Amino acid sequence: EGQLLESGGGLVQPGGSLRLSCAASGFTFGNYAMTWVRQAPGKGLEWVSSIGDAGADTYYADSVKGRFTISRDNSKNILYLQMSSLRDEDTAIYYCAKDAVARNSAWDGFDIWGQGARVTVCS
Amino acid sequence: EIVLTQSPGTLSLSPGERVTLSCRASQSVTSSQLAWYQQKPGQAPRLLIDGASARATGVPDRFSGSGSGTDFTLTISRLESEDFAVYYCQQHGRSPRTTFGPGTKVDIK
């Protein structure tokens, strides 16, 4: 069974930067689109960014566009989220999630989630 | 952007009861593009249902999904203690810009 493991979370000051990593195992990573979803304390789920299986196509929520960069290394089975110009409202648990269907032209539900990386933006 | 509304916000129920959760979309959603997730405190969400009615691998058959167009339902036929959690619906597929509903919390009466 597949697994995702995030790392890189922590406490950062407003305006700072952080890079999250998500290590994948147990499935053919390069065959699946991947997504970052975040959850602010006590709140619901918010889509942040997605990347196609080959890494060429990237997409961002308006709230993070221009500040966050999603990327992937299919040779290392790792997904990344580079976050810069961080704001208080970026405080959240960040989950990486795997599309349920391989090499699909549509975007699917997420059948595997990581345990989450906590990011706290605070002065 | 498709906005999802879930009702009720919170349900207080007893083990053994039947529960029906509602998810309403601001515009029509293709049935194949509607999913349901369960999230317990301190845990990541878990996919329960995709394509409006297809149970994910390992999901007990007491969970079922139905609906079409703008109205979708998740039913738990008989609540068990491990089912007390928050449930989210999600629309996906039109673009990577997926959206989630605000969630329904099912807690113990």
mmCIF file of N, CA and C in Angstrom, chain A residues 60-114:
data_model
loop_
_atom_site.group_PDB
_atom_site.id
_atom_site.type_symbol
_atom_site.label_atom_id
_atom_site.label_comp_id
_atom_site.label_asym_id
_atom_site.label_seq_id
_atom_site.Cartn_x
_atom_site.Cartn_y
_atom_site.Cartn_z
ATOM 1 N N TYR A 60 -2.143 26.689 -9.024
ATOM 2 C CA TYR A 60 -2.093 27.288 -7.692
ATOM 3 C C TYR A 60 -3.423 27.945 -7.345
ATOM 4 N N ALA A 61 -3.759 27.890 -6.071
ATOM 5 C CA ALA A 61 -4.859 28.696 -5.572
ATOM 6 C C ALA A 61 -4.460 30.168 -5.636
ATOM 7 N N ASP A 62 -5.443 31.033 -5.827
ATOM 8 C CA ASP A 62 -5.161 32.470 -5.925
ATOM 9 C C ASP A 62 -4.454 32.980 -4.667
ATOM 10 N N SER A 63 -4.769 32.370 -3.523
ATOM 11 C CA SER A 63 -4.227 32.831 -2.246
ATOM 12 C C SER A 63 -2.719 32.609 -2.121
ATOM 13 N N VAL A 64 -2.151 31.729 -2.944
ATOM 14 C CA VAL A 64 -0.722 31.429 -2.833
ATOM 15 C C VAL A 64 0.034 31.691 -4.131
ATOM 16 N N LYS A 65 -0.656 32.031 -5.189
ATOM 17 C CA LYS A 65 -0.016 32.234 -6.486
ATOM 18 C C LYS A 65 1.031 33.328 -6.391
ATOM 19 N N GLY A 66 2.198 33.053 -6.956
ATOM 20 C CA GLY A 66 3.288 34.022 -6.913
ATOM 21 C C GLY A 66 4.152 33.915 -5.671
ATOM 22 N N ARG A 67 3.690 33.157 -4.677
ATOM 23 C CA ARG A 67 4.453 32.998 -3.427
ATOM 24 C C ARG A 67 4.909 31.555 -3.221
ATOM 25 N N PHE A 68 4.108 30.608 -3.687
ATOM 26 C CA PHE A 68 4.409 29.182 -3.506
ATOM 27 C C PHE A 68 4.782 28.573 -4.856
ATOM 28 N N THR A 69 5.669 27.570 -4.816
ATOM 29 C CA THR A 69 6.054 26.843 -6.021
ATOM 30 C C THR A 69 6.010 25.343 -5.741
ATOM 31 N N ILE A 70 5.234 24.637 -6.534
ATOM 32 C CA ILE A 70 5.167 23.186 -6.423
ATOM 33 C C ILE A 70 6.120 22.579 -7.450
ATOM 34 N N SER A 71 6.760 21.493 -7.068
ATOM 35 C CA SER A 71 7.640 20.782 -7.997
ATOM 36 C C SER A 71 7.730 19.335 -7.551
ATOM 37 N N ARG A 72 8.335 18.522 -8.395
ATOM 38 C CA ARG A 72 8.487 17.108 -8.058
ATOM 39 C C ARG A 72 9.756 16.572 -8.699
ATOM 40 N N ASP A 73 10.318 15.558 -8.062
ATOM 41 C CA ASP A 73 11.484 14.844 -8.600
ATOM 42 C C ASP A 73 11.064 13.382 -8.719
ATOM 43 N N ASN A 74 10.690 12.978 -9.918
ATOM 44 C CA ASN A 74 10.195 11.617 -10.106
ATOM 45 C C ASN A 74 11.305 10.567 -9.962
ATOM 46 N N SER A 75 12.560 10.983 -10.087
ATOM 47 C CA SER A 75 13.653 10.023 -9.897
ATOM 48 C C SER A 75 13.866 9.715 -8.422
ATOM 49 N N LYS A 76 13.448 10.651 -7.554
ATOM 50 C CA LYS A 76 13.595 10.460 -6.101
ATOM 51 C C LYS A 76 12.268 10.206 -5.403
ATOM 52 N N ASN A 77 11.167 10.236 -6.153
ATOM 53 C CA ASN A 77 9.827 10.031 -5.587
ATOM 54 C C ASN A 77 9.501 11.063 -4.509
ATOM 55 N N ILE A 78 9.789 12.318 -4.782
ATOM 56 C CA ILE A 78 9.557 13.378 -3.810
ATOM 57 C C ILE A 78 8.784 14.530 -4.454
ATOM 58 N N LEU A 79 7.806 15.025 -3.715
ATOM 59 C CA LEU A 79 7.026 16.202 -4.064
ATOM 60 C C LEU A 79 7.482 17.336 -3.154
ATOM 61 N N TYR A 80 7.525 18.545 -3.705
ATOM 62 C CA TYR A 80 7.965 19.696 -2.922
ATOM 63 C C TYR A 80 6.927 20.819 -2.955
ATOM 64 N N LEU A 81 6.987 21.652 -1.918
ATOM 65 C CA LEU A 81 6.252 22.906 -1.929
ATOM 66 C C LEU A 81 7.176 23.965 -1.338
ATOM 67 N N GLN A 82 7.681 24.854 -2.186
ATOM 68 C CA GLN A 82 8.506 25.968 -1.738
ATOM 69 C C GLN A 82 7.585 27.130 -1.413
ATOM 70 N N MET A 83 7.632 27.582 -0.174
ATOM 71 C CA MET A 83 6.746 28.643 0.283
ATOM 72 C C MET A 83 7.583 29.870 0.645
ATOM 73 N N SER A 84 7.254 31.023 0.086
ATOM 74 C CA SER A 84 7.966 32.251 0.406
ATOM 75 C C SER A 84 6.969 33.357 0.707
ATOM 76 N N SER A 85 7.487 34.475 1.199
ATOM 77 C CA SER A 85 6.627 35.606 1.596
ATOM 78 C C SER A 85 5.461 35.124 2.449
ATOM 79 N N LEU A 86 5.773 34.292 3.427
ATOM 80 C CA LEU A 86 4.720 33.674 4.238
ATOM 81 C C LEU A 86 3.978 34.700 5.073
ATOM 82 N N ARG A 87 2.683 34.455 5.225
ATOM 83 C CA ARG A 87 1.788 35.339 5.966
ATOM 84 C C ARG A 87 1.169 34.578 7.135
ATOM 85 N N ASP A 88 0.629 35.323 8.088
ATOM 86 C CA ASP A 88 -0.039 34.690 9.233
ATOM 87 C C ASP A 88 -1.098 33.694 8.752
ATOM 88 N N GLU A 89 -1.818 34.066 7.711
ATOM 89 C CA GLU A 89 -2.928 33.225 7.231
ATOM 90 C C GLU A 89 -2.466 31.951 6.520
ATOM 91 N N ASP A 90 -1.168 31.779 6.347
ATOM 92 C CA ASP A 90 -0.644 30.528 5.794
ATOM 93 C C ASP A 90 -0.448 29.476 6.880
ATOM 94 N N THR A 91 -0.650 29.864 8.134
ATOM 95 C CA THR A 91 -0.533 28.904 9.232
ATOM 96 C C THR A 91 -1.545 27.785 9.057
ATOM 97 N N ALA A 92 -1.060 26.563 9.006
ATOM 98 C CA ALA A 92 -1.930 25.424 8.729
ATOM 99 C C ALA A 92 -1.132 24.130 8.790
ATOM 100 N N ILE A 93 -1.849 23.031 8.781
ATOM 101 C CA ILE A 93 -1.241 21.738 8.490
ATOM 102 C C ILE A 93 -1.311 21.551 6.975
ATOM 103 N N TYR A 94 -0.187 21.200 6.390
ATOM 104 C CA TYR A 94 -0.105 20.998 4.941
ATOM 105 C C TYR A 94 -0.015 19.505 4.649
ATOM 106 N N TYR A 95 -0.985 19.018 3.878
ATOM 107 C CA TYR A 95 -1.016 17.606 3.495
ATOM 108 C C TYR A 95 -0.637 17.472 2.014
ATOM 109 N N CYS A 96 0.176 16.477 1.704
ATOM 110 C CA CYS A 96 0.319 16.088 0.313
ATOM 111 C C CYS A 96 -0.646 14.937 0.062
ATOM 112 N N ALA A 97 -1.146 14.862 -1.157
ATOM 113 C CA ALA A 97 -2.164 13.869 -1.476
ATOM 114 C C ALA A 97 -1.983 13.382 -2.904
ATOM 115 N N LYS A 98 -2.297 12.127 -3.119
ATOM 116 C CA LYS A 98 -2.105 11.465 -4.416
ATOM 117 C C LYS A 98 -3.436 11.312 -5.138
ATOM 118 N N ASP A 99 -3.425 11.618 -6.428
ATOM 119 C CA ASP A 99 -4.600 11.354 -7.254
ATOM 120 C C ASP A 99 -4.893 9.858 -7.266
ATOM 121 N N ALA A 100 -6.174 9.524 -7.314
ATOM 122 C CA ALA A 100 -6.569 8.124 -7.230
ATOM 123 C C ALA A 100 -6.325 7.344 -8.520
ATOM 124 N N VAL A 101 -6.250 8.047 -9.643
ATOM 125 C CA VAL A 101 -6.166 7.372 -10.942
ATOM 126 C C VAL A 101 -4.886 7.796 -11.653
ATOM 127 N N ALA A 102 -4.178 6.822 -12.204
ATOM 128 C CA ALA A 102 -2.918 7.100 -12.885
ATOM 129 C C ALA A 102 -3.151 7.677 -14.267
ATOM 130 N N ARG A 103 -2.294 8.659 -14.592
ATOM 131 C CA ARG A 103 -2.251 9.199 -15.955
ATOM 132 C C ARG A 103 -3.641 9.474 -16.524
ATOM 133 N N ASN A 104 -4.464 10.124 -15.699
ATOM 134 C CA ASN A 104 -5.828 10.404 -16.103
ATOM 135 C C ASN A 104 -5.923 11.819 -16.651
ATOM 136 N N SER A 105 -6.735 12.023 -17.668
ATOM 137 C CA SER A 105 -6.890 13.376 -18.219
ATOM 138 C C SER A 105 -7.694 14.262 -17.286
ATOM 139 N N ALA A 106 -8.488 13.645 -16.418
ATOM 140 C CA ALA A 106 -9.259 14.420 -15.442
ATOM 141 C C ALA A 106 -8.534 14.385 -14.101
ATOM 142 N N TRP A 107 -8.988 15.217 -13.194
ATOM 143 C CA TRP A 107 -8.415 15.283 -11.856
ATOM 144 C C TRP A 107 -9.334 14.509 -10.921
ATOM 145 N N ASP A 108 -8.736 13.674 -10.082
ATOM 146 C CA ASP A 108 -9.503 12.695 -9.317
ATOM 147 C C ASP A 108 -9.506 12.991 -7.833
ATOM 148 N N GLY A 109 -10.257 12.170 -7.094
ATOM 149 C CA GLY A 109 -10.182 12.206 -5.654
ATOM 150 C C GLY A 109 -8.795 11.778 -5.187
ATOM 151 N N PHE A 110 -8.532 11.992 -3.905
ATOM 152 C CA PHE A 110 -7.201 11.716 -3.349
ATOM 153 C C PHE A 110 -7.269 10.471 -2.481
ATOM 154 N N ASP A 111 -6.604 9.402 -2.921
ATOM 155 C CA ASP A 111 -6.748 8.144 -2.206
ATOM 156 C C ASP A 111 -5.651 7.891 -1.183
ATOM 157 N N ILE A 112 -4.585 8.644 -1.231
ATOM 158 C CA ILE A 112 -3.530 8.534 -0.225
ATOM 159 C C ILE A 112 -3.146 9.941 0.214
ATOM 160 N N TRP A 113 -3.078 10.132 1.536
ATOM 161 C CA TRP A 113 -2.691 11.404 2.128
ATOM 162 C C TRP A 113 -1.500 11.176 3.055
ATOM 163 N N GLY A 114 -0.649 12.169 3.150
ATOM 164 C CA GLY A 114 0.392 12.130 4.162
ATOM 165 C C GLY A 114 -0.179 12.481 5.528
#
